[in-house]
Short mmCIF file of C-alpha atoms and ligand atoms in Angstrom, two decimals:
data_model
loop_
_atom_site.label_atom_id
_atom_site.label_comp_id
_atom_site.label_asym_id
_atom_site.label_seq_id
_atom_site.Cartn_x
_atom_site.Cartn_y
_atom_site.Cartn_z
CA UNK A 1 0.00 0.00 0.00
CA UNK A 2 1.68 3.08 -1.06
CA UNK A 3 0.79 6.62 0.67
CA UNK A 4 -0.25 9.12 -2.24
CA UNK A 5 -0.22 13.15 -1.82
CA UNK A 6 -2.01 15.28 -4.57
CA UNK A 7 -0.82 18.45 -5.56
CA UNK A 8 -3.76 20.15 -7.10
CA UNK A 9 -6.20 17.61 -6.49
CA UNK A 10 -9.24 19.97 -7.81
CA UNK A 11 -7.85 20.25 -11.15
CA UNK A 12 -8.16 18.09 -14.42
CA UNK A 13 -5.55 15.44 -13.74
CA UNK A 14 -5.99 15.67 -9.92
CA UNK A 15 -9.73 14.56 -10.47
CA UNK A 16 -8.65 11.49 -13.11
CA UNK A 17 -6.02 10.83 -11.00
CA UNK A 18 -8.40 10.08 -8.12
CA UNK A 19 -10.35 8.38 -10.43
CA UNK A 20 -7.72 5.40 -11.12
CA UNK A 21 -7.12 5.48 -6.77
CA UNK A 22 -10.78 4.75 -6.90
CA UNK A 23 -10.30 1.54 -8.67
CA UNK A 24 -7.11 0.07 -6.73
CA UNK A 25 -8.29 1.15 -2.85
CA UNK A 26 -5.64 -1.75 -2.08
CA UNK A 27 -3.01 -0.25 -3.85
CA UNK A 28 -2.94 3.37 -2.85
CA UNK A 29 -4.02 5.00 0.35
CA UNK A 30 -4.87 9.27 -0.34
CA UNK A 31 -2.40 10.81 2.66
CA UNK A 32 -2.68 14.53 1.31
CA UNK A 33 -5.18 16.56 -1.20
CA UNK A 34 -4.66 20.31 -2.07
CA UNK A 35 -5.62 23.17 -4.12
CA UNK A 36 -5.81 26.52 -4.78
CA UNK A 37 -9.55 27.67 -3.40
CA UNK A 38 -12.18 25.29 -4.74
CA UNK A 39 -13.58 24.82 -1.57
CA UNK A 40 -16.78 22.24 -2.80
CA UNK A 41 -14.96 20.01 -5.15
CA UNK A 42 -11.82 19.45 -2.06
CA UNK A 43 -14.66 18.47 0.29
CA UNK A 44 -16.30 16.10 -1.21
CA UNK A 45 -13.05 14.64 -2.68
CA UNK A 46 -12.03 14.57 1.34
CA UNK A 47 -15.41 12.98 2.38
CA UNK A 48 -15.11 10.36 -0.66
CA UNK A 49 -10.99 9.96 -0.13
CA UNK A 50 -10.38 10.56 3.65
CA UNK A 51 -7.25 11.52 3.70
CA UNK A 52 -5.23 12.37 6.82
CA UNK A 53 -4.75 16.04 5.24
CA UNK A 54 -6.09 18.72 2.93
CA UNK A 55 -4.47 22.09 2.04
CA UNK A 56 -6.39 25.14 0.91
CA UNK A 57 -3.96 27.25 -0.06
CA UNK A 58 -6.31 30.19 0.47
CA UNK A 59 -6.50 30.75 4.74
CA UNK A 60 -10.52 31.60 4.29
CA UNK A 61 -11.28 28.84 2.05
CA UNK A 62 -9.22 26.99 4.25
CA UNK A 63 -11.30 28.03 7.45
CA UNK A 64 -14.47 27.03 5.11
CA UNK A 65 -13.29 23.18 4.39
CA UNK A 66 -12.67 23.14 8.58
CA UNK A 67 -16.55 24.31 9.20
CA UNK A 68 -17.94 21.74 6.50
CA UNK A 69 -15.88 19.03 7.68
CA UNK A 70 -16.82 19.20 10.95
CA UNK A 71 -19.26 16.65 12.52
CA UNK A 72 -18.82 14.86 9.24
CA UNK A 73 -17.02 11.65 8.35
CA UNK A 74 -14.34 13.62 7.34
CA UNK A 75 -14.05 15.39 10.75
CA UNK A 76 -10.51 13.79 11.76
CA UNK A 77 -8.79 15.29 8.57
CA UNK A 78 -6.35 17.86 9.43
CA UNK A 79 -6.76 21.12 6.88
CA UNK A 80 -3.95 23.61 6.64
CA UNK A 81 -3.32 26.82 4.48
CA UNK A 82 -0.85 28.76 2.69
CA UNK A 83 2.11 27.71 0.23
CA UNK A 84 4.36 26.36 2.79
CA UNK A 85 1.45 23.87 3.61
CA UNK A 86 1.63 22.26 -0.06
CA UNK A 87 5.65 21.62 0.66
CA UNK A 88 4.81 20.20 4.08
CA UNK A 89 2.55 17.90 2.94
CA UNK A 90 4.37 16.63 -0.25
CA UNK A 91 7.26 15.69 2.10
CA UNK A 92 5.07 13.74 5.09
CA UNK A 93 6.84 10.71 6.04
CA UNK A 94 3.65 8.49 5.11
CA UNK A 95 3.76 10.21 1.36
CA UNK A 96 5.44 7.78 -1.22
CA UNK A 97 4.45 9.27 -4.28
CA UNK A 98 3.63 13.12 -5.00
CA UNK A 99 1.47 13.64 -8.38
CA UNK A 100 2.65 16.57 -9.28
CA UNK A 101 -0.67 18.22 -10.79
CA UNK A 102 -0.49 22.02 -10.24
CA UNK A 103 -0.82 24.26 -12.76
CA UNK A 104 1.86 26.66 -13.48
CA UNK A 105 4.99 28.02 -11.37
CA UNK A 106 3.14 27.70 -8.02
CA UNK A 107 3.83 23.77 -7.95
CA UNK A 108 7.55 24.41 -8.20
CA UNK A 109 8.31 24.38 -4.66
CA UNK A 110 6.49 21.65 -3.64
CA UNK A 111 7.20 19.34 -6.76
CA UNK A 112 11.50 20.32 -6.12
CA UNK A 113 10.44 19.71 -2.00
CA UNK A 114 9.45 16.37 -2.90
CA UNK A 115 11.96 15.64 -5.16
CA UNK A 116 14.31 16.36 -2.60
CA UNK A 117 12.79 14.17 -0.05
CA UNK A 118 13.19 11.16 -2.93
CA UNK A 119 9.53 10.83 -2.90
CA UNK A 120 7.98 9.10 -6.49
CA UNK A 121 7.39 12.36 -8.58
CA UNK A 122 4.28 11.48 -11.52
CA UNK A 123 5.16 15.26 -13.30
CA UNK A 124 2.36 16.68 -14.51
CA UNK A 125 3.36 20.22 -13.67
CA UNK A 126 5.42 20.51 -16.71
CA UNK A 127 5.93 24.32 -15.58
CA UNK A 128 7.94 23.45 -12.77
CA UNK A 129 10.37 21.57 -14.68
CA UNK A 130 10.80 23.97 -17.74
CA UNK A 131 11.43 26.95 -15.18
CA UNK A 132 13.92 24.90 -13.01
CA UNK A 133 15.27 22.87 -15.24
CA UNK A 134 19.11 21.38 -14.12
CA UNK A 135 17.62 22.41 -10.60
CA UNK A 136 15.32 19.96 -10.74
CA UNK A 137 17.22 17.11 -12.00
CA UNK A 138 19.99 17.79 -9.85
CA UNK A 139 17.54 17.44 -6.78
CA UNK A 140 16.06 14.17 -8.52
CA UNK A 141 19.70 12.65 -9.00
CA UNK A 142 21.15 13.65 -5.52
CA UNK A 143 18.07 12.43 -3.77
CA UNK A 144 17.66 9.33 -5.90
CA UNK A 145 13.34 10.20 -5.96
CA UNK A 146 11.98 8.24 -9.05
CA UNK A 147 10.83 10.77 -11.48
CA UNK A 148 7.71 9.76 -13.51
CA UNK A 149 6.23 11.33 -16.49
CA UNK A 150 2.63 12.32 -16.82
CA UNK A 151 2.33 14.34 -19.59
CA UNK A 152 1.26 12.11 -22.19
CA UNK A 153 3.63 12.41 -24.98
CA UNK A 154 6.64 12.30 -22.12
CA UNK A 155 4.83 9.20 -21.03
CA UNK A 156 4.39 8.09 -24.26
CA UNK A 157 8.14 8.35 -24.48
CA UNK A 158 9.28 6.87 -21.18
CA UNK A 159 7.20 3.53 -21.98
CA UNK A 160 8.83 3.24 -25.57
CA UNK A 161 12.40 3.97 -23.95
CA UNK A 162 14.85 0.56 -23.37
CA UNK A 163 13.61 -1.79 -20.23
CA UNK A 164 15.04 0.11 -16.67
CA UNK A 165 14.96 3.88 -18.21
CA UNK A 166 15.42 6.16 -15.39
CA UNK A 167 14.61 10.03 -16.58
CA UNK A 168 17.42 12.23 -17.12
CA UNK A 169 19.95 9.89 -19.02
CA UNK A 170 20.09 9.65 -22.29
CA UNK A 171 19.20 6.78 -23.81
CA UNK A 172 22.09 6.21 -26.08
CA UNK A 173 20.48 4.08 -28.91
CA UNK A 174 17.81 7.00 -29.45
CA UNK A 175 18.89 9.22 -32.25
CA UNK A 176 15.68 10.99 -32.46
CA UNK A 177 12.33 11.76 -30.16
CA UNK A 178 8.78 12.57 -32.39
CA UNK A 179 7.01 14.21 -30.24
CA UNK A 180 3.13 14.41 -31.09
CA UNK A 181 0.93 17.03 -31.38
CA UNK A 182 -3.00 17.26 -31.91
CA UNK A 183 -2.41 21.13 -33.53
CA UNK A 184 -5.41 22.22 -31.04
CA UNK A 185 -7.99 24.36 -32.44
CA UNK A 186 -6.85 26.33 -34.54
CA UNK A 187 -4.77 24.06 -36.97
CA UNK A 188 -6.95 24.90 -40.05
CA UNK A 189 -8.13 28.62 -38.33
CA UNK A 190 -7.17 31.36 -41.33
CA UNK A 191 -4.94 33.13 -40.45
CA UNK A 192 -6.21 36.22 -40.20
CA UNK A 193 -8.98 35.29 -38.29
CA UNK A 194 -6.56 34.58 -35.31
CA UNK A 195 -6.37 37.74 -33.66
CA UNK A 196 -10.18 37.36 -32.99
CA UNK A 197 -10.64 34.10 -31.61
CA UNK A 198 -11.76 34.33 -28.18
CA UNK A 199 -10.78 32.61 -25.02
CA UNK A 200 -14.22 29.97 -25.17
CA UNK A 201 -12.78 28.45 -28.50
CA UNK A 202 -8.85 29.08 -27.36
CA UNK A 203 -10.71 26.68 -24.36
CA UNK A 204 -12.53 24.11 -26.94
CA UNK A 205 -9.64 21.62 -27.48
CA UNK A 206 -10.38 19.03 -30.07
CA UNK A 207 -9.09 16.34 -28.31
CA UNK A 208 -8.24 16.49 -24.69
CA UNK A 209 -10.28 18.13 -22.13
CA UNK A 210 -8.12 20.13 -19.41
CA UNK A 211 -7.82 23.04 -17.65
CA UNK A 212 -8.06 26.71 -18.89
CA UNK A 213 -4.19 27.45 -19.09
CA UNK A 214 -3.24 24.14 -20.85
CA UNK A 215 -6.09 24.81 -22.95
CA UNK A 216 -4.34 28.25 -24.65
CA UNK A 217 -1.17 26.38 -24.68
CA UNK A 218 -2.87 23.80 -26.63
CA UNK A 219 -3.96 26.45 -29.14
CA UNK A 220 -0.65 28.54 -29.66
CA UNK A 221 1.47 25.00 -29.34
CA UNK A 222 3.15 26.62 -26.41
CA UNK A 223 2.34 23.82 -24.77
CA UNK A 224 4.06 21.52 -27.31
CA UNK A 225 7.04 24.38 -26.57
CA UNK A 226 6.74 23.37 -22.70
CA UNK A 227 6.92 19.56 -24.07
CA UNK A 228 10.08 20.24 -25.96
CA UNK A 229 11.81 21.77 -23.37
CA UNK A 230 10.45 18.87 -20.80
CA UNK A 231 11.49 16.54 -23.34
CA UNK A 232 15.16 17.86 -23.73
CA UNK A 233 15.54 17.47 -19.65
CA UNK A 234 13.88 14.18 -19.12
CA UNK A 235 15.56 12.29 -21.99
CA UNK A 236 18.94 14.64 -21.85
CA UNK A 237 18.10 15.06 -25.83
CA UNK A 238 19.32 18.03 -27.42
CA UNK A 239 16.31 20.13 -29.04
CA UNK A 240 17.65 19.17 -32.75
CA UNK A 241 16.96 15.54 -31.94
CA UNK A 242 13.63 16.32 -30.93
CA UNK A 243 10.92 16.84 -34.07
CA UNK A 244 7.27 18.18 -33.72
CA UNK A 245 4.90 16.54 -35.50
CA UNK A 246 1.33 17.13 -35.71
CA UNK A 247 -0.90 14.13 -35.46
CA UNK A 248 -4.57 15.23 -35.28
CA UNK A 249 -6.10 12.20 -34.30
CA UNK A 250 -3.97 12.06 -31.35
CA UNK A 251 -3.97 8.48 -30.89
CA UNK A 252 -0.28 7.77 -31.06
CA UNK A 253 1.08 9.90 -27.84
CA UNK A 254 4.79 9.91 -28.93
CA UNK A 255 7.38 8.05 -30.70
CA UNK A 256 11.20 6.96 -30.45
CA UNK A 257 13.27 6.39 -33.47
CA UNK A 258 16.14 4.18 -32.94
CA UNK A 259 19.73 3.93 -34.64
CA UNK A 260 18.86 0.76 -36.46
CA UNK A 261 15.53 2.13 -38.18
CA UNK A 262 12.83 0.94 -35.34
CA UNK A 263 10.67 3.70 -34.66
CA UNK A 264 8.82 2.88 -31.18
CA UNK A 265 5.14 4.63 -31.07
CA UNK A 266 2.63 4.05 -28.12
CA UNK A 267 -1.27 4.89 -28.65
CA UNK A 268 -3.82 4.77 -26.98
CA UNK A 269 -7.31 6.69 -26.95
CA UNK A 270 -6.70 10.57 -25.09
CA UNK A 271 -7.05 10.22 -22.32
CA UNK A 272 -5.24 10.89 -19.37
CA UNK A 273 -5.95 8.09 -16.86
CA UNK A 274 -3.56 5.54 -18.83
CA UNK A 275 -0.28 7.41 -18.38
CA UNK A 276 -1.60 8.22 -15.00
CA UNK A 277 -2.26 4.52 -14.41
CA UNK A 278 0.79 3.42 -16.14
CA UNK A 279 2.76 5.96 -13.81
CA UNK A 280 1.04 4.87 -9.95
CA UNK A 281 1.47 0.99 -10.86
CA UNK A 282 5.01 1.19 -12.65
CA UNK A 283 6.78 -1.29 -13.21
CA UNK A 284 3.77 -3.12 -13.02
CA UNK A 285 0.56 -2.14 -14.86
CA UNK A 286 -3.39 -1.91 -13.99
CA UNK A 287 -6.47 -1.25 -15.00
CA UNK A 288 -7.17 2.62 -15.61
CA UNK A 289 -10.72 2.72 -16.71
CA UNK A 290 -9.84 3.80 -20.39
CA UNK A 291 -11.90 1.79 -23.15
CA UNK A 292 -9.87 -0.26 -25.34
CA UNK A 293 -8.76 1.57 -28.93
CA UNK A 294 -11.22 0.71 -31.80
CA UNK A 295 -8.01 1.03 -34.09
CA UNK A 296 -11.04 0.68 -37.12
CA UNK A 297 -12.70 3.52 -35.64
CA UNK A 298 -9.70 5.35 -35.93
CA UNK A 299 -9.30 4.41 -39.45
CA UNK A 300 -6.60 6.59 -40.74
CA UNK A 301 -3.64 8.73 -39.00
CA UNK A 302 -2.43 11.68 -40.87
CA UNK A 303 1.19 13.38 -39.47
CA UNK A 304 2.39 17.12 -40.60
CA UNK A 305 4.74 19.22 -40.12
CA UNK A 306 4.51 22.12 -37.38
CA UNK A 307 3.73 25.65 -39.18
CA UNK A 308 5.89 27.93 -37.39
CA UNK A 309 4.32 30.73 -38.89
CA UNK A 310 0.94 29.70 -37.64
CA UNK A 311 2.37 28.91 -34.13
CA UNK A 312 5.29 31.18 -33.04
CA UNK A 313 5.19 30.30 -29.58
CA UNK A 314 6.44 26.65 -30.39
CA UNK A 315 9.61 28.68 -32.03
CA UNK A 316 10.26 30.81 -28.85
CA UNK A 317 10.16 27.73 -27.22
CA UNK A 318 13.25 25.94 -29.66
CA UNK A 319 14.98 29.51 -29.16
CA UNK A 320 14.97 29.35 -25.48
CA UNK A 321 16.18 25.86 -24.56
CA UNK A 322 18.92 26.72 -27.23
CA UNK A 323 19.98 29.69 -25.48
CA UNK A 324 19.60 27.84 -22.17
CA UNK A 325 20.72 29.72 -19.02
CA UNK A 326 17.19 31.44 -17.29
CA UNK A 327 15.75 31.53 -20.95
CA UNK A 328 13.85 29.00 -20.25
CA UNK A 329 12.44 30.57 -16.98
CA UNK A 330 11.77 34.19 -18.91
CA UNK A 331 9.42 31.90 -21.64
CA UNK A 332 7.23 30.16 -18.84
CA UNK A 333 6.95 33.44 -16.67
CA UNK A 334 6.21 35.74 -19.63
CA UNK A 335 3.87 32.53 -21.21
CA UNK A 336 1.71 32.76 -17.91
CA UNK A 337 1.15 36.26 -17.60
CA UNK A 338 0.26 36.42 -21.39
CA UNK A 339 -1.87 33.51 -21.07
CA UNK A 340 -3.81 35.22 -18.13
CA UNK A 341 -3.84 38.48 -19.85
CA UNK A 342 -5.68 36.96 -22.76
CA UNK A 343 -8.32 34.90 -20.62
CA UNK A 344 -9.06 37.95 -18.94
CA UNK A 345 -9.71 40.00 -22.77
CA UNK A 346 -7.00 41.97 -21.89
CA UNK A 347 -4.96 40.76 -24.97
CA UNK A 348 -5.80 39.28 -28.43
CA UNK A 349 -5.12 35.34 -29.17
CA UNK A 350 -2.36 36.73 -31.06
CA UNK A 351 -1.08 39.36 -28.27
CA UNK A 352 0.19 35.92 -26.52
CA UNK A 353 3.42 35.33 -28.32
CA UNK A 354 4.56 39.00 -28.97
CA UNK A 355 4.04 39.62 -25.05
CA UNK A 356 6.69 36.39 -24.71
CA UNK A 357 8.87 37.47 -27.90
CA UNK A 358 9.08 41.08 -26.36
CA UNK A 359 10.07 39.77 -22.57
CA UNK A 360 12.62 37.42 -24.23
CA UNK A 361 14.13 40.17 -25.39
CA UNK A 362 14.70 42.21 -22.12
CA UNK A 363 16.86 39.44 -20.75
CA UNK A 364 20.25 37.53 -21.73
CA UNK A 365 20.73 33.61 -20.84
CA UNK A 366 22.41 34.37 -17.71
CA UNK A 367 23.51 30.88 -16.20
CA UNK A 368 20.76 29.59 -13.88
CA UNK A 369 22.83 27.81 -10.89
CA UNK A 370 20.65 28.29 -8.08
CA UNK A 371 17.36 28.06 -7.00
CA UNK A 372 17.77 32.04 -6.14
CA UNK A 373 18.40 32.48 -9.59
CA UNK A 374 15.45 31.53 -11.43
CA UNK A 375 12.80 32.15 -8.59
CA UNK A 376 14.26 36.16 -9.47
CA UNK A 377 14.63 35.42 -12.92
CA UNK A 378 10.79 34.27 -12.74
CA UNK A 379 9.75 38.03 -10.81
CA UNK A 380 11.61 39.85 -12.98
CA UNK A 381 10.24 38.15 -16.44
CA UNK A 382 6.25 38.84 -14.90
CA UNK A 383 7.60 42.41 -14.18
CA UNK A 384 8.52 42.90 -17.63
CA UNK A 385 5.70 41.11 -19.17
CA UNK A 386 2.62 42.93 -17.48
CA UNK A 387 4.66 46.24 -18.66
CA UNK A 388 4.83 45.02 -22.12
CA UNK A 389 0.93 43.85 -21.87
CA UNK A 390 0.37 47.96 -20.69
CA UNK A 391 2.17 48.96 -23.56
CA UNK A 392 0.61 47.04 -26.11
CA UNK A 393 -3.31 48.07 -24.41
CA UNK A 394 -2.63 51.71 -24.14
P1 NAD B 1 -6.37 22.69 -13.75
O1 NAD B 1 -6.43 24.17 -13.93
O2 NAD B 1 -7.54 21.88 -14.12
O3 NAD B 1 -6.01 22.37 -12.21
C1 NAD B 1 -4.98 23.04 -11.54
C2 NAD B 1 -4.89 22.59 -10.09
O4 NAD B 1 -3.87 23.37 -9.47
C3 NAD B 1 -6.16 22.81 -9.27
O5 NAD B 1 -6.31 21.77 -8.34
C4 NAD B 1 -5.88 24.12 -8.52
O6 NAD B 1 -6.53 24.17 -7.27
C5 NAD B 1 -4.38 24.06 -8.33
N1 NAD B 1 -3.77 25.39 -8.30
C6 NAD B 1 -3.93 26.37 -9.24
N2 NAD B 1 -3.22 27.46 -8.88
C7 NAD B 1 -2.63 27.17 -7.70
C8 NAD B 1 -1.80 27.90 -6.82
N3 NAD B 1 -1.43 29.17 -7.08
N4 NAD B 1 -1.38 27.29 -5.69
C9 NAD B 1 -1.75 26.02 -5.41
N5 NAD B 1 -2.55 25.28 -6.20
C10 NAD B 1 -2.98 25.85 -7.33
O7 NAD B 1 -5.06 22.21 -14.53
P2 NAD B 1 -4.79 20.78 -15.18
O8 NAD B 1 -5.30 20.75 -16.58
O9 NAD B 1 -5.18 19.70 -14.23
O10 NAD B 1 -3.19 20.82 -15.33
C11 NAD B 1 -2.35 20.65 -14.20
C12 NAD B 1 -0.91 20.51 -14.68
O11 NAD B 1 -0.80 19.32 -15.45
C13 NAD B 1 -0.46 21.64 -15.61
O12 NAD B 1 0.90 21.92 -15.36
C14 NAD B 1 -0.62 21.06 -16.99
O13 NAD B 1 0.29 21.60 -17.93
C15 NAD B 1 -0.31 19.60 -16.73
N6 NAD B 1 -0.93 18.69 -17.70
C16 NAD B 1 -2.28 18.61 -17.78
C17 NAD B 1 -2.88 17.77 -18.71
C18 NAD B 1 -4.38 17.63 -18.79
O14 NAD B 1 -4.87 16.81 -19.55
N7 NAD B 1 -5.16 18.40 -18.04
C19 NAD B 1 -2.07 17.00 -19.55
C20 NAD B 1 -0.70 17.10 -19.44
C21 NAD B 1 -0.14 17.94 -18.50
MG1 MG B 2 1.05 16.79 -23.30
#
């Protein structure tokens, strides 16, 4: 029985996460839940769950939980608040594995906490790892914490790597990574229509259904960015070995191509709960609840190049991670902010990647040894980005 702490347990992979506990109660016991202030869904994931804790990071919301727990079955369950709460609770004693499912740079220091306590990361937070990069694999390494992709084309990856893969060495018979893209909404969009789309079809992925932020990502391919960058540190690949390729029907999740001509793909219908399941019962596999692929219902896969053009946030991203250094940490910060911005109608669709172009060009790729480094790195790029998003709405 392993002890399981969720970071960001009201979002879209902390809810299908809980969704595979529900179906191996003798394999996983919930220790921790959190999130940010969704007070309903945490309580009746603690009444259904019972863990031993649950952190609202808001100290209200927090003080909410407390009332509606009380004089319920859930009235043992110890609820704390604030940030340092989520590290506390990723690094419990009882916790084995952390899933990782915050969204953005607020699960960094819980996700590098538990990675420092050698706890079983499953990385969802892909943010974390792009803005910390070496950090984070350096606390992985030193700790000896197994790291454990969730994102599904990094999953997709890790399961076609060679038998006893650990993340963060190359694997030396890889040449080459294809890593998969659905193209989001807005593949076939005219161009010139893309400065008007608004943040409900930005939202209305094709494929996959997740949270708001991933969602945009999705749409400008900054998430596929993210990927590339989370691909590069995972599988120590250098971005020219890694190729974009858009797959619409998003049923193969990644490939590997191998020096003697094999070319390793996994599918597998989209949806998250399989490289969640594959991730809790590794090296061993159960049952997730995802229906078996009707490969004739799929019919026919199609695969196309990226249109850089089309989606200039997904070449930012192959200009950071080649300039290295805090470059990395100046795209995710200045992605965020641009990303809220446009949610919020501040910006247009297409306001997203001039907001990041323009930060990127305020900084240099100063080396990014420390922690220190990159949380100030991180300020500074938001700084510069909200100034840039005045600039552009004035
Ligand atoms: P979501 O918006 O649905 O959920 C986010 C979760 O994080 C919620 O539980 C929320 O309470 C919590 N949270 C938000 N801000 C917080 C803060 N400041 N402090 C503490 N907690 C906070 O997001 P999601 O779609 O579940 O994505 C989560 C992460 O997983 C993201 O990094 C995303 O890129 C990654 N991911 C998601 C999918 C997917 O299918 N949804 C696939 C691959 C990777
Ligand atoms: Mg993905």
């Amino acid at each position: 029985m392993k002890g399981l702490c969720i970071l960001g347990a009201t979002g879209s992979i902390g809810v299908s996460t809980l969704d595979v506990v529900s179906r191996h109660p003798d394999k996983y016991k919930v220790i921790a839940l959190t999130a940010n202030h969704n007070v309903d869904r945490l309580f009746a994931q603690c009444l259904e769950f019972l863990p031993n804790y649950a952190v609202m990071v808001d100290s209200e919301k927090a003080q909410q939980l407390r009332d509606k727990l009380a004089n319920t079955a859930g009235s043992a369950i110890q609820v704390f608040s604030g940030t340092a709460a989520l590290e506390h609770v990723a690094t419990l004693e009882a916790v084995d594995s952390v899933m990782a499912a915050i969204v953005g740079a607020a699960g960094l220091l819980p996700t590098l906490a538990a990675a420092s306590a050698g706890k079983t990361i499953l990385l969802a937070n892909k943010e974390a790892l792009v803005m910390s990069g070496d950090i984070f694999m350096q606390a992985v390494q030193k700790s000896g914490a197994l790291l454990l992709p969730i994102d599904s084309e990094h999953n997709a990856i890790f399961q076609c790597m060679p038998a006893a893969y650990t993340a963060g060495h190359p694997a030396k018979q890889a040449r080459r990574i294809l890593l998969t893209a659905s193209g989001g909404p807005f593949r076939e969009t005219p161009l010139e229509q893309l400065p008007h789309v608004t943040p409900e079809q930005a939202v209305a992925h094709p494929k996959w259904e997740m949270g708001r932020k991933i969602s945009v990502d999705s749409a400008t391919m900054m998430n596929k960015g993210l990927e590339l960058i989370e691909a590069c540190l995972l599988f120590s690949m250098s971005p020219d070995a890694i190729q974009v390729v858009i797959h619409k029907q998003s049923i193969i999740h990644s490939m590997v191509d191998y020096v003697d001509g094999s070319v390793l793909a996994q599918m597998g219908n989209p949806d998250m709960r399989t490289p969640i399941a594959h991730a809790m019962a590794y090296p061993e596999r159960f049952e997730s609840g995802v229906a078996p692929l009707d490969i004739f219902a799929v019919r026919q896969m199609d695969f196309e190049q990226a249109d850089l053009n089309r989606f200039p946030c997904l070449a930012l991203a192959y200009q950071a991670i080649r300039a290295g250094g805090i470059m990395p940490t100046i795209l995710n910060a200045a992605n965020e902010i641009a990303v809220a911005a446009f949610l919020e109608r501040q910006i247009k669709f297409t306001d997203i990647a001039q907001v990041i172009e323009k930060t990127m060009q305020q900084f240099s790729p100063d080396a990014a040894h420390s922690l220190a480094i990159i949380l100030a790195a991180d300020e500074q790029a938001r700084d510069v980005s909200h100034r840039v998003i005045a600039d552009l709405t004035s």
